[in-house]
């Protein structure tokens, strides 16, 4: 049910800033109000919806400030996780990372693109021995998950991201950790600038 509601939000059925009519939504999906509210509460915890006590749920607005503050944090956390990982294990994972990048390139639906991207990053960090760090990354990513749909729906952005993913994998296959971390940080910066441009309607400048 959560995914079905999320799909409706991503397709613009409920525009940013609009109120969710729980009665109508429950009828459309064919569920009772109780499980619907549980699904809406879950989306509110992820920041996709804005929960207002005794008033219901609104579709949260995209925030340029939140993007600027959060994306660099995720980048540095992932870079740290990569540096803590065993280099031999990273090299062995490289072919699989290339294959996942190809899956991302072949995906046509934005949800499939996001799943492929999530799988790629999960496999990239799978050998990090610091479980708490991986948990922090996962928790922080929930904040920006809804933003990813905004730029992963752009074919040009997806192509650029796929190429960056492949460069990271290639560097790891060659056990070149320095290049891999630079490319990983660049990947997050590119995503940040692309997303800010979509939010503001104007170029944010080239990634630095």
XYZ file of N, CA and C in Angstrom:
624
model
N 0.827 -1.206 0.000
C 0.000 0.000 0.000
C 0.865 1.261 0.000
N 1.936 1.230 0.792
C 2.830 2.376 0.844
C 3.368 2.696 -0.540
N 3.803 1.658 -1.272
C 4.360 1.874 -2.605
C 3.317 2.417 -3.566
N 2.081 1.960 -3.420
C 1.019 2.448 -4.300
C 0.754 3.928 -4.060
N 0.754 4.321 -2.792
C 0.569 5.741 -2.478
C 1.744 6.545 -3.007
N 2.961 6.004 -2.825
C 4.153 6.698 -3.289
C 4.123 6.877 -4.799
N 3.684 5.850 -5.525
C 3.576 5.955 -6.978
C 2.644 7.097 -7.372
N 1.535 7.232 -6.669
C 0.587 8.304 -6.961
C 1.225 9.673 -6.717
N 2.005 9.769 -5.654
C 2.675 11.035 -5.353
C 3.684 11.386 -6.435
N 4.435 10.368 -6.884
C 5.470 10.599 -7.884
C 4.890 10.954 -9.246
N 3.705 10.450 -9.509
C 3.051 10.742 -10.794
C 2.335 12.086 -10.775
N 2.359 12.767 -9.632
C 1.752 14.081 -9.544
C 0.264 14.074 -9.293
N -0.283 12.917 -8.899
C -1.712 12.862 -8.576
C -2.016 13.818 -7.431
N -1.085 13.896 -6.487
C -1.194 14.841 -5.372
C -0.015 15.809 -5.467
N -0.209 16.992 -6.000
C 0.888 17.952 -6.182
C 1.526 18.364 -4.857
N 2.736 18.868 -4.955
C 3.446 19.369 -3.784
C 2.604 20.440 -3.097
N 2.450 20.329 -1.778
C 1.705 21.300 -1.007
C 0.233 20.993 -0.859
N -0.239 19.941 -1.551
C -1.677 19.630 -1.472
C -1.968 18.717 -0.294
N -3.212 18.746 0.166
C -3.643 17.915 1.287
C -4.114 16.562 0.771
N -3.763 15.503 1.501
C -4.217 14.159 1.158
C -5.621 13.953 1.713
N -6.571 13.660 0.844
C -7.926 13.358 1.279
C -7.987 11.868 1.604
N -7.936 11.551 2.886
C -7.849 10.151 3.300
C -9.084 9.344 2.899
N -10.247 9.951 2.948
C -11.480 9.239 2.600
C -11.458 8.830 1.133
N -11.138 9.781 0.275
C -11.102 9.495 -1.157
C -9.992 8.497 -1.493
N -8.820 8.666 -0.878
C -7.700 7.777 -1.163
C -8.004 6.352 -0.719
N -8.632 6.202 0.440
C -8.993 4.869 0.930
C -9.969 4.194 -0.036
N -10.905 4.957 -0.574
C -11.869 4.404 -1.519
C -11.204 4.019 -2.833
N -10.270 4.848 -3.287
C -9.590 4.582 -4.550
C -8.732 3.317 -4.470
N -8.037 3.152 -3.343
C -7.161 1.997 -3.181
C -7.944 0.770 -2.751
N -9.068 0.995 -2.073
C -9.885 -0.119 -1.611
C -9.427 -0.689 -0.290
N -9.067 0.200 0.647
C -8.620 -0.233 1.973
C -9.354 0.564 3.033
N -9.244 0.100 4.269
C -9.847 0.835 5.374
C -8.921 1.965 5.816
N -9.435 2.861 6.627
C -8.652 4.030 7.036
C -7.465 3.667 7.914
N -7.587 2.617 8.738
C -6.502 2.294 9.678
C -5.194 1.930 8.970
N -5.180 0.936 8.048
C -3.916 0.636 7.366
C -3.450 1.790 6.482
N -4.404 2.572 5.961
C -4.031 3.728 5.154
C -3.252 4.731 5.991
N -3.749 4.995 7.200
C -3.061 5.949 8.068
C -1.678 5.449 8.469
N -1.538 4.146 8.626
C -0.222 3.582 8.942
C 0.747 3.827 7.788
N 0.269 3.655 6.561
C 1.107 3.893 5.385
C 1.453 5.371 5.262
N 0.481 6.233 5.522
C 0.736 7.672 5.456
C 1.721 8.107 6.536
N 1.605 7.509 7.717
C 2.534 7.832 8.808
C 3.952 7.421 8.443
N 4.088 6.269 7.757
C 5.408 5.808 7.325
C 6.022 6.787 6.329
N 5.214 7.280 5.391
C 5.708 8.248 4.411
C 6.042 9.582 5.072
N 5.313 9.913 6.133
C 5.608 11.148 6.862
C 6.945 11.046 7.592
N 7.252 9.860 8.111
C 8.534 9.652 8.796
C 9.697 9.826 7.835
N 9.482 9.524 6.569
C 10.527 9.658 5.558
C 10.586 11.073 4.999
N 9.661 11.936 5.434
C 9.671 13.316 4.976
C 8.936 13.544 3.674
N 8.321 12.489 3.139
C 7.604 12.619 1.876
C 6.288 13.355 2.088
N 5.681 13.120 3.237
C 4.459 13.821 3.620
C 4.712 14.654 4.869
N 3.895 15.660 5.025
C 3.961 16.526 6.207
C 2.749 16.229 7.072
N 2.986 15.651 8.263
C 1.885 15.318 9.168
C 1.554 16.514 10.054
N 0.290 16.918 10.034
C -0.149 18.035 10.853
C -1.183 17.520 11.851
N -0.876 17.596 13.146
C -1.772 17.044 14.177
C -3.209 17.493 14.028
N -4.090 16.510 14.037
C -5.541 16.739 13.965
C -5.997 17.386 12.659
N -5.082 17.436 11.670
C -5.450 18.056 10.392
C -5.192 17.127 9.212
N -4.317 16.135 9.388
C -4.066 15.193 8.307
C -2.682 15.310 7.716
N -2.572 14.971 6.426
C -1.271 14.912 5.763
C -1.261 15.785 4.513
N -0.130 16.454 4.329
C 0.108 17.262 3.132
C 1.353 16.735 2.424
N 1.419 16.937 1.113
C 2.603 16.545 0.343
C 3.699 17.563 0.615
N 4.825 17.104 1.141
C 5.906 18.011 1.522
C 6.538 18.678 0.297
N 6.938 19.913 0.475
C 7.627 20.645 -0.583
C 9.088 20.210 -0.646
N 9.670 20.310 -1.836
C 11.093 20.026 -1.984
C 11.878 21.231 -1.486
N 12.950 20.980 -0.765
C 13.706 22.052 -0.141
C 15.138 22.088 -0.653
N 15.497 23.219 -1.260
C 16.872 23.390 -1.736
C 17.850 23.316 -0.563
N 17.503 23.923 0.548
C 18.392 23.913 1.707
C 18.633 22.497 2.200
N 17.556 21.684 2.254
C 17.704 20.315 2.723
C 18.640 19.532 1.815
N 18.528 19.760 0.512
C 19.408 19.087 -0.440
C 20.861 19.500 -0.213
N 21.088 20.812 -0.099
C 22.455 21.314 0.080
C 23.081 20.815 1.390
N 22.253 20.636 2.408
C 22.785 20.228 3.704
C 22.978 18.714 3.806
N 22.131 17.951 3.124
C 22.115 16.505 3.328
C 22.993 15.737 2.351
N 22.995 16.122 1.077
C 23.752 15.358 0.091
C 25.254 15.286 0.394
N 25.897 16.388 0.804
C 27.323 16.285 1.143
C 27.586 15.361 2.333
N 26.633 15.292 3.271
C 26.793 14.386 4.415
C 26.797 12.945 3.948
N 25.834 12.593 3.079
C 25.781 11.218 2.567
C 27.050 10.891 1.798
N 27.519 11.846 1.007
C 28.743 11.620 0.230
C 29.912 11.268 1.133
N 30.095 12.048 2.193
C 31.237 11.812 3.082
C 31.074 10.515 3.869
N 29.851 10.176 4.252
C 29.624 8.916 4.967
C 29.938 7.720 4.065
N 29.527 7.799 2.802
C 29.801 6.695 1.883
C 31.297 6.596 1.569
N 31.949 7.728 1.429
C 33.399 7.720 1.202
C 34.108 7.064 2.385
N 33.692 7.404 3.596
C 34.282 6.791 4.787
C 34.044 5.285 4.794
N 32.823 4.876 4.470
C 32.501 3.448 4.442
C 33.364 2.720 3.417
N 33.603 3.357 2.291
C 34.436 2.750 1.248
C 35.876 2.597 1.731
N 36.370 3.607 2.415
C 37.755 3.558 2.901
C 37.944 2.514 4.004
N 36.875 2.226 4.741
C 36.952 1.216 5.794
C 36.807 -0.205 5.257
N 36.371 -0.325 4.017
C 36.119 -1.639 3.428
C 37.414 -2.307 2.988
N 37.359 -3.629 2.889
C 38.510 -4.398 2.422
C 38.669 -4.194 0.910
N 39.835 -3.761 0.476
C 40.054 -3.422 -0.925
C 39.927 -4.642 -1.832
N 40.381 -5.786 -1.352
C 40.250 -7.007 -2.157
C 38.780 -7.363 -2.377
N 37.978 -7.211 -1.345
C 36.548 -7.493 -1.482
C 35.884 -6.496 -2.423
N 36.317 -5.255 -2.359
C 35.774 -4.243 -3.268
C 36.108 -4.576 -4.715
N 37.327 -5.039 -4.936
C 37.743 -5.409 -6.294
C 36.915 -6.578 -6.817
N 36.630 -7.538 -5.948
C 35.814 -8.686 -6.357
C 34.370 -8.263 -6.663
N 33.911 -7.219 -5.996
C 32.536 -6.756 -6.197
C 32.379 -5.909 -7.454
N 33.500 -5.468 -8.031
C 33.452 -4.535 -9.157
C 32.618 -5.013 -10.346
N 32.779 -6.264 -10.822
C 31.960 -6.703 -11.963
C 30.459 -6.647 -11.668
N 30.089 -7.010 -10.460
C 28.683 -6.944 -10.086
C 28.166 -5.513 -10.074
N 29.024 -4.578 -9.684
C 28.633 -3.171 -9.670
C 28.419 -2.651 -11.088
N 29.245 -3.116 -12.006
C 29.067 -2.731 -13.413
C 27.732 -3.265 -13.929
N 27.422 -4.511 -13.573
C 26.161 -5.121 -14.009
C 24.958 -4.364 -13.444
N 25.057 -3.943 -12.187
C 23.964 -3.180 -11.579
C 23.816 -1.808 -12.238
N 24.930 -1.223 -12.638
C 24.868 0.052 -13.355
C 24.180 -0.134 -14.701
N 24.433 -1.261 -15.356
C 23.751 -1.566 -16.616
C 22.255 -1.744 -16.393
N 21.884 -2.358 -15.264
C 20.466 -2.510 -14.932
C 19.810 -1.145 -14.768
N 20.525 -0.249 -14.143
C 20.019 1.104 -13.947
C 19.815 1.796 -15.288
N 20.767 1.605 -16.209
C 20.675 2.225 -17.530
C 19.515 1.665 -18.341
N 19.212 0.378 -18.129
C 18.157 -0.282 -18.904
C 16.760 -0.031 -18.346
N 16.681 0.482 -17.119
C 15.380 0.701 -16.485
C 14.685 1.911 -17.109
N 13.389 1.774 -17.327
C 12.618 2.860 -17.935
C 11.740 3.582 -16.920
N 11.225 2.846 -15.951
C 10.383 3.449 -14.926
C 11.257 4.030 -13.823
N 10.887 5.204 -13.318
C 11.712 5.872 -12.314
C 11.870 5.040 -11.055
N 10.824 4.266 -10.699
C 10.941 3.413 -9.515
C 11.989 2.329 -9.725
N 12.037 1.761 -10.951
C 13.038 0.742 -11.249
C 14.442 1.330 -11.255
N 14.558 2.551 -11.758
C 15.857 3.235 -11.744
C 16.328 3.419 -10.310
N 15.411 3.845 -9.448
C 15.786 4.070 -8.049
C 16.161 2.766 -7.361
N 15.409 1.699 -7.631
C 15.744 0.405 -7.023
C 17.136 -0.042 -7.458
N 17.449 0.130 -8.745
C 18.770 -0.254 -9.245
C 19.860 0.596 -8.607
N 19.580 1.883 -8.438
C 20.548 2.776 -7.805
C 20.751 2.394 -6.342
N 19.659 2.102 -5.642
C 19.759 1.666 -4.243
C 20.574 0.385 -4.128
N 20.316 -0.563 -5.034
C 21.033 -1.836 -5.015
C 22.514 -1.613 -5.281
N 22.818 -0.698 -6.185
C 24.226 -0.418 -6.504
C 24.964 0.107 -5.271
N 24.388 1.100 -4.616
C 25.053 1.680 -3.441
C 25.120 0.673 -2.285
N 24.086 -0.154 -2.138
C 24.107 -1.171 -1.080
C 25.233 -2.169 -1.310
N 25.413 -2.591 -2.545
C 26.487 -3.538 -2.869
C 27.854 -2.886 -2.758
N 27.928 -1.607 -3.082
C 29.193 -0.887 -2.955
C 29.692 -0.911 -1.516
N 28.762 -0.759 -0.566
C 29.138 -0.630 0.843
C 28.973 -1.926 1.628
N 28.657 -3.010 0.935
C 28.347 -4.272 1.620
C 29.510 -4.805 2.447
N 30.741 -4.522 2.038
C 31.890 -5.057 2.764
C 32.399 -4.130 3.863
N 31.728 -2.994 4.073
C 32.135 -2.100 5.160
C 31.870 -2.801 6.493
N 32.861 -2.921 7.349
C 32.683 -3.657 8.602
C 31.959 -2.879 9.690
N 31.737 -1.584 9.460
C 31.112 -0.740 10.485
C 29.603 -0.712 10.267
N 28.896 -1.561 11.006
C 27.452 -1.654 10.850
C 26.740 -0.374 11.230
N 27.225 0.302 12.249
C 26.598 1.553 12.685
C 26.700 2.603 11.586
N 27.829 2.643 10.887
C 28.010 3.594 9.798
C 27.036 3.297 8.663
N 26.889 2.035 8.317
C 25.948 1.658 7.258
C 24.516 2.049 7.650
N 24.200 1.894 8.936
C 22.876 2.270 9.421
C 22.660 3.777 9.321
N 23.696 4.545 9.653
C 23.612 6.002 9.555
C 23.370 6.432 8.113
N 24.063 5.778 7.195
C 23.888 6.098 5.776
C 22.462 5.807 5.340
N 21.951 4.653 5.748
C 20.591 4.271 5.381
C 19.569 5.254 5.940
N 19.747 5.647 7.193
C 18.816 6.578 7.831
C 18.849 7.947 7.144
N 20.053 8.416 6.803
C 20.180 9.723 6.169
C 19.601 9.705 4.765
N 19.754 8.580 4.076
C 19.220 8.485 2.718
C 17.703 8.551 2.696
N 17.058 8.112 3.764
C 15.597 8.178 3.798
C 15.107 9.620 3.669
N 15.910 10.555 4.168
C 15.530 11.966 4.110
C 15.418 12.437 2.669
N 16.317 11.943 1.820
C 16.384 12.459 0.448
C 15.823 11.489 -0.588
N 15.270 10.376 -0.136
C 14.783 9.385 -1.087
C 13.768 9.990 -2.044
N 12.893 10.821 -1.534
C 11.859 11.393 -2.389
C 12.460 12.348 -3.418
N 13.604 12.958 -3.084
C 14.238 13.854 -4.036
C 14.797 13.085 -5.233
N 15.232 11.862 -4.984
C 15.848 11.092 -6.050
C 14.896 10.872 -7.205
N 13.612 10.754 -6.894
C 12.640 10.562 -7.969
C 12.606 11.771 -8.888
N 12.919 12.930 -8.355
C 12.847 14.150 -9.148
C 13.921 14.184 -10.228
N 15.141 13.694 -9.903
C 16.195 13.756 -10.918
C 16.438 12.426 -11.611
N 16.037 11.312 -10.985
C 16.216 10.026 -11.647
C 15.192 9.820 -12.756
N 14.227 10.715 -12.851
C 13.285 10.660 -13.961
C 13.816 11.368 -15.196
N 14.981 11.987 -15.091
C 15.602 12.685 -16.215
C 16.620 11.768 -16.886
N 16.391 11.348 -18.150
C 17.286 10.396 -18.830
C 18.735 10.855 -18.887
N 18.962 12.151 -19.109
C 20.336 12.653 -19.194
C 21.059 12.498 -17.859
N 20.353 12.790 -16.780
C 20.940 12.657 -15.448
C 21.231 11.201 -15.132
N 20.327 10.315 -15.515
C 20.528 8.887 -15.272
C 21.752 8.388 -16.039
N 21.870 8.787 -17.298
C 23.035 8.362 -18.095
C 24.342 8.824 -17.456
N 24.359 10.058 -16.993
C 25.567 10.580 -16.351
C 25.877 9.814 -15.074
N 24.849 9.522 -14.290
C 25.041 8.780 -13.045
C 25.544 7.368 -13.319
N 25.006 6.727 -14.346
C 25.441 5.376 -14.709
C 26.925 5.377 -15.060
N 27.355 6.367 -15.838
C 28.768 6.446 -16.215
C 29.655 6.664 -14.987
N 29.189 7.484 -14.045
C 29.953 7.688 -12.816
C 30.031 6.393 -12.011
N 28.927 5.667 -11.933
C 28.910 4.389 -11.216
C 29.917 3.422 -11.831
N 29.976 3.406 -13.159
C 30.893 2.492 -13.830
C 32.356 2.902 -13.611
N 32.608 4.200 -13.575
C 33.979 4.651 -13.312
C 34.418 4.265 -11.895
N 33.505 4.358 -10.950
C 33.802 3.935 -9.577
C 34.126 2.447 -9.552
N 33.283 1.647 -10.209
C 33.485 0.197 -10.243
C 34.804 -0.158 -10.922
N 35.109 0.518 -12.017
C 36.361 0.255 -12.732
C 37.567 0.550 -11.846
N 37.514 1.676 -11.137
C 38.611 2.043 -10.238
C 38.772 0.997 -9.137
N 37.673 0.509 -8.596
C 37.758 -0.510 -7.554
C 38.308 -1.813 -8.102
N 37.919 -2.147 -9.333
C 38.450 -3.351 -9.954
C 39.954 -3.289 -10.122
N 40.463 -2.077 -10.271
C 41.915 -1.859 -10.389
C 42.559 -1.565 -9.031
N 41.752 -1.666 -7.980
C 42.196 -1.392 -6.608
C 42.735 0.025 -6.449
N 42.129 0.929 -7.186
C 42.489 2.340 -7.107
C 41.454 3.046 -6.232
N 41.644 2.957 -4.929
C 40.677 3.488 -3.986
C 40.591 5.012 -4.060
N 41.705 5.658 -4.294
C 41.718 7.118 -4.346
C 40.795 7.639 -5.445
N 40.909 7.058 -6.628
C 40.048 7.479 -7.737
C 38.589 7.142 -7.452
N 38.357 5.969 -6.877
C 36.986 5.542 -6.585
C 36.300 6.506 -5.623
N 37.010 6.949 -4.594
C 36.392 7.858 -3.623
C 36.139 9.236 -4.232
N 37.053 9.685 -5.090
C 36.844 10.964 -5.766
C 35.611 10.901 -6.661
N 35.486 9.801 -7.407
C 34.340 9.631 -8.300
C 33.036 9.483 -7.506
N 33.098 8.821 -6.355
C 31.905 8.652 -5.532
C 31.415 9.993 -5.008
N 32.327 10.797 -4.512
C 31.947 12.119 -4.025
C 31.398 12.970 -5.171
N 32.017 12.845 -6.347
C 31.547 13.585 -7.513
C 30.142 13.155 -7.908
N 29.847 11.876 -7.762
C 28.522 11.365 -8.093
C 27.445 12.050 -7.254
N 27.708 12.176 -5.961
C 26.735 12.823 -5.079
C 26.643 14.321 -5.359
N 27.768 14.949 -5.693
C 27.742 16.373 -6.010
C 26.951 16.627 -7.290
N 27.157 15.772 -8.285
C 26.431 15.910 -9.543
C 24.933 15.785 -9.309
N 24.556 14.790 -8.509
C 23.143 14.597 -8.193
C 22.579 15.815 -7.474
N 23.343 16.350 -6.536
C 22.889 17.511 -5.787
C 22.646 18.705 -6.705
N 23.604 18.992 -7.578
C 23.464 20.142 -8.468
C 22.315 19.954 -9.457
N 22.150 18.729 -9.960
C 21.048 18.462 -10.893
C 19.709 18.664 -10.215
N 19.610 18.209 -8.972
C 18.349 18.322 -8.249
C 18.036 19.773 -7.898
N 19.032 20.511 -7.460
C 18.807 21.920 -7.124
C 18.346 22.695 -8.353
N 18.922 22.353 -9.499
C 18.506 23.009 -10.740
C 17.034 22.735 -11.032
N 16.571 21.518 -10.730
C 15.164 21.182 -10.967
C 14.252 21.877 -9.963
N 14.729 22.002 -8.714
C 13.910 22.653 -7.691
C 13.772 24.151 -7.961
N 14.893 24.789 -8.334
C 14.906 26.234 -8.495
C 14.529 26.675 -9.899
N 14.633 25.733 -10.853
C 14.317 26.099 -12.230
C 15.440 26.810 -12.938
N 16.635 26.822 -12.339
C 17.786 27.470 -12.956
C 19.036 26.662 -12.649
N 20.053 26.734 -13.522
C 21.287 25.966 -13.301
C 21.943 26.333 -11.978
N 22.480 25.295 -11.309
C 23.146 25.535 -10.036
C 24.648 25.686 -10.220
N 25.103 25.623 -11.447
C 26.529 25.712 -11.684
C 27.133 24.339 -11.755
N 28.284 24.187 -12.379
C 28.917 22.883 -12.540
C 29.384 22.347 -11.210
N 29.322 21.008 -11.016
C 29.831 20.407 -9.795
C 31.297 20.744 -9.609
N 31.710 20.985 -8.371
C 33.114 21.302 -8.094
C 33.686 20.289 -7.146
